[in-house]
Coordinates of C-alpha atoms and ligand atoms in Angstrom, one line a residue:
X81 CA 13.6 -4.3 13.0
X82 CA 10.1 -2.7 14.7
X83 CA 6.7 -3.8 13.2
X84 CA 5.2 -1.0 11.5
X85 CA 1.7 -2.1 11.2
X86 CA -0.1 -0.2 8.6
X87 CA -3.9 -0.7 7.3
X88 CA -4.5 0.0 3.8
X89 CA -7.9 1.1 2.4
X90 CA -7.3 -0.3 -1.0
X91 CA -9.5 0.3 -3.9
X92 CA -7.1 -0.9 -7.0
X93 CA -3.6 -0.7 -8.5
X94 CA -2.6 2.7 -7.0
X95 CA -3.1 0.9 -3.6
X96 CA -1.5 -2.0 -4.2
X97 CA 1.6 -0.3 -5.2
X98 CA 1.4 1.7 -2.0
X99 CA 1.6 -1.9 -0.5
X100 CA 4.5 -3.2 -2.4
X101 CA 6.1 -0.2 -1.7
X102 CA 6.4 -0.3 1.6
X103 CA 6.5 -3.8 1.9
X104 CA 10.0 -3.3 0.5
X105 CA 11.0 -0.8 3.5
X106 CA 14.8 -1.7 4.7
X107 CA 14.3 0.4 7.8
X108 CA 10.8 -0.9 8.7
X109 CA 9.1 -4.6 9.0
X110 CA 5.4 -3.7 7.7
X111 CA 2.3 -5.7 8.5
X112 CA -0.2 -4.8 6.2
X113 CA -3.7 -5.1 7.0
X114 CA -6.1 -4.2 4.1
X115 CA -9.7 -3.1 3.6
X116 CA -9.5 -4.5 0.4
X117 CA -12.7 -3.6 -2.3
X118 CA -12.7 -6.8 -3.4
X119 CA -10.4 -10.0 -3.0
X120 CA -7.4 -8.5 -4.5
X121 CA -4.6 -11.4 -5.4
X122 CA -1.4 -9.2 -4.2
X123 CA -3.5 -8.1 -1.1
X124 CA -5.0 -11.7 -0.6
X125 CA -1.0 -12.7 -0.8
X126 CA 0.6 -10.0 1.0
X127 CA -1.9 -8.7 3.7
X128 CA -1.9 -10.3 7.8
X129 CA -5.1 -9.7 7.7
X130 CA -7.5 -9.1 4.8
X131 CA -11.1 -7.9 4.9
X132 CA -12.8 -7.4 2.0
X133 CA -15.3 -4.2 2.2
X134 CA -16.7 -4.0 -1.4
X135 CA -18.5 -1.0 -0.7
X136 CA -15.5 0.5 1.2
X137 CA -17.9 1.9 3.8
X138 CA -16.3 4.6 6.0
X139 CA -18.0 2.6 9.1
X140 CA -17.4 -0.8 8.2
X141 CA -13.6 0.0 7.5
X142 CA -13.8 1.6 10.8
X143 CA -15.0 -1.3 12.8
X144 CA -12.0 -3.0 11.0
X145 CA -9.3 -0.7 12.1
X146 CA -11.1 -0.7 15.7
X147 CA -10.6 -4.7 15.6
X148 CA -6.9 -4.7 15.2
X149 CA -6.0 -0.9 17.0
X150 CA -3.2 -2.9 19.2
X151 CA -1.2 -3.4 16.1
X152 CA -2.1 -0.8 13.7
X153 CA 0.6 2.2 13.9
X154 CA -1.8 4.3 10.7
X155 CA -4.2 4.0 7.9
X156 CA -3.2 4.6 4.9
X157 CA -6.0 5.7 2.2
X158 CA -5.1 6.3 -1.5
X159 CA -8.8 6.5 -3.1
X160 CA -11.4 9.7 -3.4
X161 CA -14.4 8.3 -2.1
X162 CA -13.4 7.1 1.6
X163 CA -11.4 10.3 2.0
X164 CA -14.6 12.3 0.4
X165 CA -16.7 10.6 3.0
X166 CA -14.4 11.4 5.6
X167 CA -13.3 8.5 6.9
X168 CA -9.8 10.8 8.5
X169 CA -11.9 12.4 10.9
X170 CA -13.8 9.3 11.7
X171 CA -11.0 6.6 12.5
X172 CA -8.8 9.7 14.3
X173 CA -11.8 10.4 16.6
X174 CA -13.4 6.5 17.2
X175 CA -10.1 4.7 17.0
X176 CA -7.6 7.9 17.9
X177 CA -4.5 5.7 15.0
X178 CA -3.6 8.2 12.6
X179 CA -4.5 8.6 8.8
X180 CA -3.1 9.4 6.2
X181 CA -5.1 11.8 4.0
X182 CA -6.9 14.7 4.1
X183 CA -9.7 15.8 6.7
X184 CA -13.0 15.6 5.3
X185 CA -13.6 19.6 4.9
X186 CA -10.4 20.0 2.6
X187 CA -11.1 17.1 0.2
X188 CA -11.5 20.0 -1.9
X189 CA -11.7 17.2 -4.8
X190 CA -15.5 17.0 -3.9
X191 CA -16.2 20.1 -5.3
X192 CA -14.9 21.5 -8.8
X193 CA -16.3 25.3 -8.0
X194 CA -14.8 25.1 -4.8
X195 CA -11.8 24.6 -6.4
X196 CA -12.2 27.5 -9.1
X197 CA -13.1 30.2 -6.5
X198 CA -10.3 28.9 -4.4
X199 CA -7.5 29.8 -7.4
X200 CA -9.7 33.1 -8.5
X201 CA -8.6 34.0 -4.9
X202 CA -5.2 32.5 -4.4
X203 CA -3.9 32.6 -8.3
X204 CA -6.6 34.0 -10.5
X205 CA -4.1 33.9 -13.7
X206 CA -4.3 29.5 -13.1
X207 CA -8.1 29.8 -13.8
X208 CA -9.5 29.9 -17.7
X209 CA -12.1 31.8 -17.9
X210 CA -15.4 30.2 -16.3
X211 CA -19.0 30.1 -15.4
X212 CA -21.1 28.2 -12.4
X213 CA -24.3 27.4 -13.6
X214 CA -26.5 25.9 -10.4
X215 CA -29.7 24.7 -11.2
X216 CA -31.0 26.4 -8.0
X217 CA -30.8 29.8 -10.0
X218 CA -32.9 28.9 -13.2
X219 CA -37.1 28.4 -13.2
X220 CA -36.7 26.1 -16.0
X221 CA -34.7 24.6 -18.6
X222 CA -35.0 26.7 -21.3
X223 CA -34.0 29.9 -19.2
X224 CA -30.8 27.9 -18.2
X225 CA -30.5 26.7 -22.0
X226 CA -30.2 30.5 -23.0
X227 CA -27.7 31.0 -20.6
X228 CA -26.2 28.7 -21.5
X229 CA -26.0 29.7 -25.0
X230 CA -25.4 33.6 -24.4
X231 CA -21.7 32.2 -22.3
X232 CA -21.4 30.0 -25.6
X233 CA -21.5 32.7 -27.5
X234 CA -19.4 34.6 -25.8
X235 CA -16.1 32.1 -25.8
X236 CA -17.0 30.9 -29.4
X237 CA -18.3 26.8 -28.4
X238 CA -14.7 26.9 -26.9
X239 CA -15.4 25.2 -23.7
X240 CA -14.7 22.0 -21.3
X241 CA -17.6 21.3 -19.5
X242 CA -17.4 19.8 -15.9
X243 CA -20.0 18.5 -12.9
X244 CA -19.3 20.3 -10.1
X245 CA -18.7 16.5 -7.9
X246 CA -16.2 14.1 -9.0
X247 CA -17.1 11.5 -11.8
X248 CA -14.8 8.9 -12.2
X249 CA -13.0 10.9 -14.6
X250 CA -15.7 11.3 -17.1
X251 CA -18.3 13.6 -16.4
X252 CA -16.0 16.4 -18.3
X253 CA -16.8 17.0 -22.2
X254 CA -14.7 19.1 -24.3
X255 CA -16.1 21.1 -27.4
X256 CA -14.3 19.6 -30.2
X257 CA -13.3 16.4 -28.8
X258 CA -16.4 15.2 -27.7
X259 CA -19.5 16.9 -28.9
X260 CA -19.2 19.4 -32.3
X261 CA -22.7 20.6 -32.0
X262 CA -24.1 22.5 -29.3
X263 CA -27.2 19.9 -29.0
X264 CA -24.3 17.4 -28.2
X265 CA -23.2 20.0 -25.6
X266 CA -26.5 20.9 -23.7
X267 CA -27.5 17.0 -23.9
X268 CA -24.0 16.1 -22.2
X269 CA -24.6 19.5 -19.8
X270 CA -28.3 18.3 -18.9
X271 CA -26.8 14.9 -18.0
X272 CA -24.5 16.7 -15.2
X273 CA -27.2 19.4 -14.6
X274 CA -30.2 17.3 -13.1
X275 CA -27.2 16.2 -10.7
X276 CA -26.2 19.8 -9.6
X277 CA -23.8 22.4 -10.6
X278 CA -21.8 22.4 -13.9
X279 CA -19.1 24.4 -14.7
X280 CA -18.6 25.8 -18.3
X281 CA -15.0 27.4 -18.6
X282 CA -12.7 28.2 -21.4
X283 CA -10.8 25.2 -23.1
X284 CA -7.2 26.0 -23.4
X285 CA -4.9 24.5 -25.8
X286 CA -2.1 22.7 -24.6
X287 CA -0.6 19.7 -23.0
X288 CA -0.7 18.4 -19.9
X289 CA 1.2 17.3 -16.9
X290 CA 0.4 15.8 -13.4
X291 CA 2.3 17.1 -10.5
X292 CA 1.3 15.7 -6.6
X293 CA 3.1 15.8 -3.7
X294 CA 3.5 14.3 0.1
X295 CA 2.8 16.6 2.7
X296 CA 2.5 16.7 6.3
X297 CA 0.1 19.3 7.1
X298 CA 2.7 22.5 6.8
X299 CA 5.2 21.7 4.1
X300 CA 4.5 20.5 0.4
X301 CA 6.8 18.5 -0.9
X302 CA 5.9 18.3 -5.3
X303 CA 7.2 15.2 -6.6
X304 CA 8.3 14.7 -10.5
X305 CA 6.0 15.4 -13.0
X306 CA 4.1 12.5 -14.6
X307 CA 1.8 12.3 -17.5
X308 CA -1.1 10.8 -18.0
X309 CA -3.0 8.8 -21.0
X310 CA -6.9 9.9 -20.6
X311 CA -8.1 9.2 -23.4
X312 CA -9.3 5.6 -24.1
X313 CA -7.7 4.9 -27.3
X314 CA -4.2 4.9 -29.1
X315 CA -3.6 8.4 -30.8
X316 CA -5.5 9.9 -27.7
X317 CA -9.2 9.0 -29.4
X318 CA -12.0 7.7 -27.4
X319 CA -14.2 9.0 -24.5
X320 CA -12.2 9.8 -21.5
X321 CA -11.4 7.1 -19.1
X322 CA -9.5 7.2 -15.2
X323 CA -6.3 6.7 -17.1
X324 CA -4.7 4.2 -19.6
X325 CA -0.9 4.6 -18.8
X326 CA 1.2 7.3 -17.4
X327 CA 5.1 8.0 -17.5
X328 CA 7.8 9.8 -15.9
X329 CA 11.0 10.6 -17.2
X330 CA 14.6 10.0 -15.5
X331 CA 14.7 14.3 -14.7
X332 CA 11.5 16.0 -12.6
X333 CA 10.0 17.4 -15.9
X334 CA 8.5 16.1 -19.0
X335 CA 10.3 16.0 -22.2
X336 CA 7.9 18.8 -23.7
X337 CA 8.8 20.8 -20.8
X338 CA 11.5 23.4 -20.2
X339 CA 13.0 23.9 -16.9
X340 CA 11.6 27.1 -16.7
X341 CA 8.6 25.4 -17.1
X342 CA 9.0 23.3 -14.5
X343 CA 9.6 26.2 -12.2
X344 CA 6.6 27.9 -13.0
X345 CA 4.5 24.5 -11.8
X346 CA 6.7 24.7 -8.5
X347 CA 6.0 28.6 -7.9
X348 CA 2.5 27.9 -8.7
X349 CA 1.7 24.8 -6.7
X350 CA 3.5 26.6 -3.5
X351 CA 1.4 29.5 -4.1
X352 CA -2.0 27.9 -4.2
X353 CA -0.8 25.4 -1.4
X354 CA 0.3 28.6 1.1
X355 CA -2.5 30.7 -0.4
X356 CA -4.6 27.7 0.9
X357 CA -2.9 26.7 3.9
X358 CA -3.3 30.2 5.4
X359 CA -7.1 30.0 5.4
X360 CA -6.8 26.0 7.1
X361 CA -7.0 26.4 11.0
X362 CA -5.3 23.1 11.3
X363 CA -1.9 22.3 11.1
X364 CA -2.3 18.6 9.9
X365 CA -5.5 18.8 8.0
X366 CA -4.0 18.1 4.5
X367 CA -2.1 15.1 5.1
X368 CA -1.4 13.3 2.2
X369 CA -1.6 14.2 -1.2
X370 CA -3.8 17.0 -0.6
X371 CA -2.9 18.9 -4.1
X372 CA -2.2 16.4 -7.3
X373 CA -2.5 19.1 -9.5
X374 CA -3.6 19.0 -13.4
X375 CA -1.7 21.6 -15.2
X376 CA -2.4 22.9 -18.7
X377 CA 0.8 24.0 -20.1
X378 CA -0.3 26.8 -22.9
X379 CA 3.3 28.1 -24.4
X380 CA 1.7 31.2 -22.3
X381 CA 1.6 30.8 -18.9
X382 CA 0.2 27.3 -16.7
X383 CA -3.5 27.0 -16.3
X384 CA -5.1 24.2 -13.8
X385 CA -7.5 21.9 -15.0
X386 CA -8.6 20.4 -11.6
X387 CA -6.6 19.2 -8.5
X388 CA -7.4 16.4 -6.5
X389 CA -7.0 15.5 -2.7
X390 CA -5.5 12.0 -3.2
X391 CA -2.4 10.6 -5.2
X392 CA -3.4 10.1 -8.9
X393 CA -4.1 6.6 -10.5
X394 CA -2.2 5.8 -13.0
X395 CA 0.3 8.7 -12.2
X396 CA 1.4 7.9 -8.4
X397 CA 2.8 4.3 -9.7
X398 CA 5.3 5.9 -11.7
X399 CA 7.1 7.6 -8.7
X400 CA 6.5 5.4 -5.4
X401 CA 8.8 2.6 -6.9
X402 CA 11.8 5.5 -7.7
X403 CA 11.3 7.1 -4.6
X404 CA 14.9 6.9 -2.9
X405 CA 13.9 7.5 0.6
X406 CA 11.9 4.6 3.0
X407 CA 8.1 5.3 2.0
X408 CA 7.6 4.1 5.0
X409 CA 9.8 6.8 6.9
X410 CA 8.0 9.4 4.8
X411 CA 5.0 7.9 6.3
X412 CA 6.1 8.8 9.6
X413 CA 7.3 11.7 8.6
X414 CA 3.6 12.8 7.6
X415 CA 2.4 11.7 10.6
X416 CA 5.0 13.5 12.7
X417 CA 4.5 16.9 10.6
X418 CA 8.5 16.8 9.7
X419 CA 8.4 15.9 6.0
X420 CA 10.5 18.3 4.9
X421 CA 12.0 16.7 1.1
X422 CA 11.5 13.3 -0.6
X423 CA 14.3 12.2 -2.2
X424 CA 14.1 10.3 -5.8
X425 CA 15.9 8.3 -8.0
X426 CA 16.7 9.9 -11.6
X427 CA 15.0 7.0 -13.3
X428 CA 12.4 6.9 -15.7
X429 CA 8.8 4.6 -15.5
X430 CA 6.0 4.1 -17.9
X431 CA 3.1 2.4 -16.5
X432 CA 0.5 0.4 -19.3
X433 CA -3.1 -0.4 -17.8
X434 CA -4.6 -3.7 -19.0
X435 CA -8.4 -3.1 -18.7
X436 CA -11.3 -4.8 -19.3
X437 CA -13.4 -5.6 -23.1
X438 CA -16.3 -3.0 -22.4
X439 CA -13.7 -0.5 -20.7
X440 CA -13.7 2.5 -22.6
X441 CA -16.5 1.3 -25.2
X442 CA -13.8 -0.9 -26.5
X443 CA -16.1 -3.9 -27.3
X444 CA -18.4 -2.0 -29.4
X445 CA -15.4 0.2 -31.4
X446 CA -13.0 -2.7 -31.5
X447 CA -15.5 -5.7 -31.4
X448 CA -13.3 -7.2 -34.4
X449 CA -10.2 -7.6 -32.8
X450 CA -11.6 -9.0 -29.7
X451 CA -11.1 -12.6 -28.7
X452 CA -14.4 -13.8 -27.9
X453 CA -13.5 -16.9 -26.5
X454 CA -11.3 -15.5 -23.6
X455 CA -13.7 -12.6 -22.6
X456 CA -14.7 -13.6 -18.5
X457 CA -12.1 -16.3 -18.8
X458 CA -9.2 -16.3 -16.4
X459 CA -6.3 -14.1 -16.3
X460 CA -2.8 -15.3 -16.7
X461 CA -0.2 -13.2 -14.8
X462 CA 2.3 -16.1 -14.6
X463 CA 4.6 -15.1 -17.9
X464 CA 4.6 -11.0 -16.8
X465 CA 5.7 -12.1 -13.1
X466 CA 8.5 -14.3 -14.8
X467 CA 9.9 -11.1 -16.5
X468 CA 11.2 -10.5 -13.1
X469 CA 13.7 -13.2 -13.9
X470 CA 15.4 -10.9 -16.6
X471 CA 14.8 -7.5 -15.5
X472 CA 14.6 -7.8 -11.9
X473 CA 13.4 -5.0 -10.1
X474 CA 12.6 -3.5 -13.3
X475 CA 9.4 -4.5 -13.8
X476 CA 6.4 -4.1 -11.4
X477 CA 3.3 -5.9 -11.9
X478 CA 0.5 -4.4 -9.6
X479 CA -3.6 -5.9 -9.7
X480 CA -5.7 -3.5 -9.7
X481 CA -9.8 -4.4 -10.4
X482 CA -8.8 -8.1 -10.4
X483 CA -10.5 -10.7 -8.3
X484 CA -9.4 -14.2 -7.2
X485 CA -11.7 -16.7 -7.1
X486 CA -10.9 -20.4 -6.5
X487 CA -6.9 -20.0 -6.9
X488 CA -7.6 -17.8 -10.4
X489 CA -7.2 -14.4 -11.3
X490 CA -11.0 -12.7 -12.9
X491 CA -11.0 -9.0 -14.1
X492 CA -14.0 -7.0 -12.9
X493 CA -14.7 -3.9 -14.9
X494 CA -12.1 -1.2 -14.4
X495 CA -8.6 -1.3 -14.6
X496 CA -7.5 -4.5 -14.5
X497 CA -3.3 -4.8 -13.8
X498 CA -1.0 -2.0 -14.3
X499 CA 2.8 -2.8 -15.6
X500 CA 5.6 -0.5 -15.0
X501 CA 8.7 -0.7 -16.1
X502 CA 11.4 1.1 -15.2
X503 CA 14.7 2.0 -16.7
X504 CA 17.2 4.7 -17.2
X505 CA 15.4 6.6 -19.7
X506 CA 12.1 6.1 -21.4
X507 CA 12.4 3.9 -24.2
X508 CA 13.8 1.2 -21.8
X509 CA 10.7 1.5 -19.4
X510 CA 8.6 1.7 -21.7
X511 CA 10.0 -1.9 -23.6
X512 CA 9.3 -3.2 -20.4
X513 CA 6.3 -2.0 -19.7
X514 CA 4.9 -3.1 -23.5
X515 CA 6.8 -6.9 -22.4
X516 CA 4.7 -7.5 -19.0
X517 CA 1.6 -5.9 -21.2
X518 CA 1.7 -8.2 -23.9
X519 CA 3.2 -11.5 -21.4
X520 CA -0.2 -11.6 -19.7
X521 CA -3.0 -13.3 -21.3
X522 CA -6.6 -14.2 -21.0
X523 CA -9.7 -12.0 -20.5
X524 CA -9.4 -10.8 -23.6
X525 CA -7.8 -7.1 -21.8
X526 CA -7.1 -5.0 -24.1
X527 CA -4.4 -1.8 -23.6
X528 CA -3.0 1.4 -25.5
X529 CA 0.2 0.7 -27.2
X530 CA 1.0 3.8 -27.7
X531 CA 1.9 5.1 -24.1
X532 CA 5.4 7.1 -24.1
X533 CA 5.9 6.2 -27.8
X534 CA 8.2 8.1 -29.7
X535 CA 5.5 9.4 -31.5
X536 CA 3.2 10.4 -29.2
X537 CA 5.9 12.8 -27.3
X538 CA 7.5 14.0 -30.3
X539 CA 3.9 15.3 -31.0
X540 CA 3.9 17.1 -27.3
X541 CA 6.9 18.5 -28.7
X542 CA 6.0 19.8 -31.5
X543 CA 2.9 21.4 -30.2
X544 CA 4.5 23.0 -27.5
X545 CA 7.2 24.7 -30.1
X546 CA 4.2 26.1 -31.8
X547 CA 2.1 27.1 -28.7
X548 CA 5.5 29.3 -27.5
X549 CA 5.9 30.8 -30.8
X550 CA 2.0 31.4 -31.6
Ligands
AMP754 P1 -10.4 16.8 -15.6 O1 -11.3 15.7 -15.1 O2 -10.8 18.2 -15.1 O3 -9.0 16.5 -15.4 O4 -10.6 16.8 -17.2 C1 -10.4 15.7 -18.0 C2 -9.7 16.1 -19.2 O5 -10.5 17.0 -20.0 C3 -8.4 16.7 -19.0 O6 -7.4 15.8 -18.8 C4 -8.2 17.5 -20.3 O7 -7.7 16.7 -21.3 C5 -9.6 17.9 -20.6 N1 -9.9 19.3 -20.1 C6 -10.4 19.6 -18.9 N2 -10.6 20.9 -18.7 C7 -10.1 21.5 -19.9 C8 -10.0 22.8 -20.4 N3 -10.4 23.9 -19.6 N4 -9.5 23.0 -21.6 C9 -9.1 22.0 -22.3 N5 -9.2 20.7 -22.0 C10 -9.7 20.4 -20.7
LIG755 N1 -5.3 9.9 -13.5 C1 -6.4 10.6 -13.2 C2 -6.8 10.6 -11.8 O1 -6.2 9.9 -10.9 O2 -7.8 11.2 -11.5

């Protein structure tokens, strides 16, 4: 078998998942090399070589890739902020190995207006209704305040406000879910607003799915939808966080979906990928996961909530592990511009995130039911990675903001370790997924427990039956 030798820029789970994938290739024997963020214990494990780049500095991950060139076939980058800061272009033009991700000028997640004018272009019935409002075009507060206001007025307090540049997933406030009162509001817009550019558009009922796909530059190739768990807290309360838990289920489309609902997300996805495509110059510019796309579903037609240039976390861990074909072939494919379909097993996965006390505000909501004690302590992963002895391959345990220091596992603030199980329908990934969840111990990590519960879709359900009849 040929070395493939891949370097992975590696920021948390989602990476590490990317490395376990294609450490499993049949057709391929990977090296991985990672620019790890911090001492990772499955990269520390797994890797040839290992640097740790806490900052993930384009440069510094440059000089990296530049020290090992001879064996380095491409990079491989699954997180916004190196991709944001271009580091495609960079490596391409210093070290001439090719990456995998977007060029810097179409990380289009960098810029929330971009992306609305971009669909009031390509597919203006995607957009809700919406307003920029750009501090460069107001003398003073008060003037934007009664702009503000008068746009308030005018869609009734209904609206999602959003920083123009990414925030870790929570810069957006919704009316209703997290401020009631328009003080709330304008002191949540002012906090974005001294940054730059914030976006006030309609909020439109519904639920949600994730759909990303692989592409090579010309062809888009959507994968299953997934969904993800925002929202810090069981029964979807609490600020909103990068993502608790996700699931997929054994067919491409989520149980509140139809299939004619699935088609619509296809037809739409193509549409703003050609519509998008046609104004690139460059054949291979969106490499990747150019579009993970954040649909609305509305019982009246798909709206998009944001897309993203990179594959989503928690969302892309449910489908590299089901993905039929080599990951590392569609690598290659990528690369070579021929990716033409990915083909997928018709499993199901649920993926529960084990994150930190203060994660989330869960220390100060929850502070009873921590366990003091533990909280900095060391992290036991030994029981979860012994559930491998009865389900097999099953069960995936993947570090994500997880440090090892002196042969023990420490979490550091975000997402700690995502679980996945995987099974033939929901209910059995999801047992699996709650088993490796509750199996690891210390650190007093918390998770949802309510993540692909029975419950929690059967509400989708519902409020899709009554958003199609309304
Ligand atoms: P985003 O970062 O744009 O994905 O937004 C975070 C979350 O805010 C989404 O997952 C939705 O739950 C909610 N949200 C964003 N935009 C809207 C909107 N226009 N209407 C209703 N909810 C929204
Ligand atoms: N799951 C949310 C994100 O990746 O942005």
């Amino acid at each position: 078998m040929d070395k493939l030798g891949v370097l992975l820029v590696s920021y948390g789970a989602r990476e590490v998942a990317m490395a376990d994938t294609l450490l499993r290739s049949k057709n391929h024997n990977v090296q991985l090399y990672v620019a790890d963020k911090q001492c990772n214990p499955y990269n520390a494990k797994h890797a040839a070589k290992h640097a740790v780049i806490p900052s993930l500095d384009v440069n510094e991950i440059c000089r990296f890739a530049e020290a090992n060139k001879t064996d380095l076939d491409f990079v491989l980058v699954g997180s916004e902020n190196p991709i944001i800061k271009g580091i495609r272009d960079l490596i391409e033009a210093k070290v001439g190995i090719p990456v995998i991700c977007p060029k810097k000028a179409y990380a289009i997640e960098e810029s929330k207006v971009a992306q609305r004018l971009l669909f009031e272009e390509i597919a203006p019935e995607a957009n809700p209704r919406f307003k920029v409002f750009d501090p460069a075009q107001y003398k003073s507060e008060a003037e934007a305040k009664s702009a503000v206001y008068r746009w308030l007025d005018e869609l009734d307090n209904q609206v999602a406000v959003k920083p123009d540049k990414p925030a870790l997933g929570k810069g957006v406030g919704v009316w209703g879910d997290h401020f009631t009162t328009r003080e709330q509001l304008w002191e949540h817009f002012l906090s974005n607003f001294k940054y730059g550019a914030v976006i006030l558009e309609e909020k439109v009922p519904g639920e949600e799915s994730s759909c990303m796909g692989f592409c090579d530059g010309k062809h888009f190739i959507p994968l299953p939808d997934t969904r993800d768990y925002k929202r810090a807290f069981d029964d979807d309360r609490g600020p909103n966080t990068g993502g608790m838990g996700s699931y997929k289920d054994a067919k491409d489309y989520l149980p509140f979906l139809t299939a004619a609902d699935r088609e619509a997300e296809l037809a739409l996805a193509e549409k703003v990928f050609k519509g998008w495509r046609k104004k690139i110059p460059d054949d291979t510019a969106l490499r990747g996961v150019p579009l993970y796309l954040a649909f609305m579903h509305t019982g009246k037609g798909i709206k998009i909530l944001e897309i993203n240039s990179r594959p989503g976390d928690p969302e892309i861990m449910n489908l590299l592990p089901v993905i039929k074909d080599d990951f590392a072939d569609v690598c290659l494919r990528m690369i070579d511009g021929n990716l033409t379909s990915v083909e997928m097993h018709k499993s199901a996965t649920v993926l529960t995130y084990k994150v930190p006390p203060d994660y989330g505000g869960y220390s100060k909501v929850h502070a009873g039911k921590l366990d003091r004690a533990a909280v900095g302590g060391p992290v036991d992963l030994s029981k979860a990675e012994a559930l491998s002895k009865k389900y097999g391959d099953k069960i995936r345990i993947y570090p994500g903001s997880m440090e090892l220091r002196d042969g023990k596992n420490y979490a550091l603030k975000s997402r700690v370790i995502g679980i996945l199980g995987i099974g033939k329908d929901i209910e059995e990934a999801r047992t699996i997924s709650q088993e490796g969840a509750k199996a690891i111990t210390g650190g007093a990590l918390w998770n949802r427990t309510d993540v692909a519960a029975k419950d929690h879709i059967a509400k989708s359900i519902k409020k899709m039956e009554q958003l199609r009849k309304a």
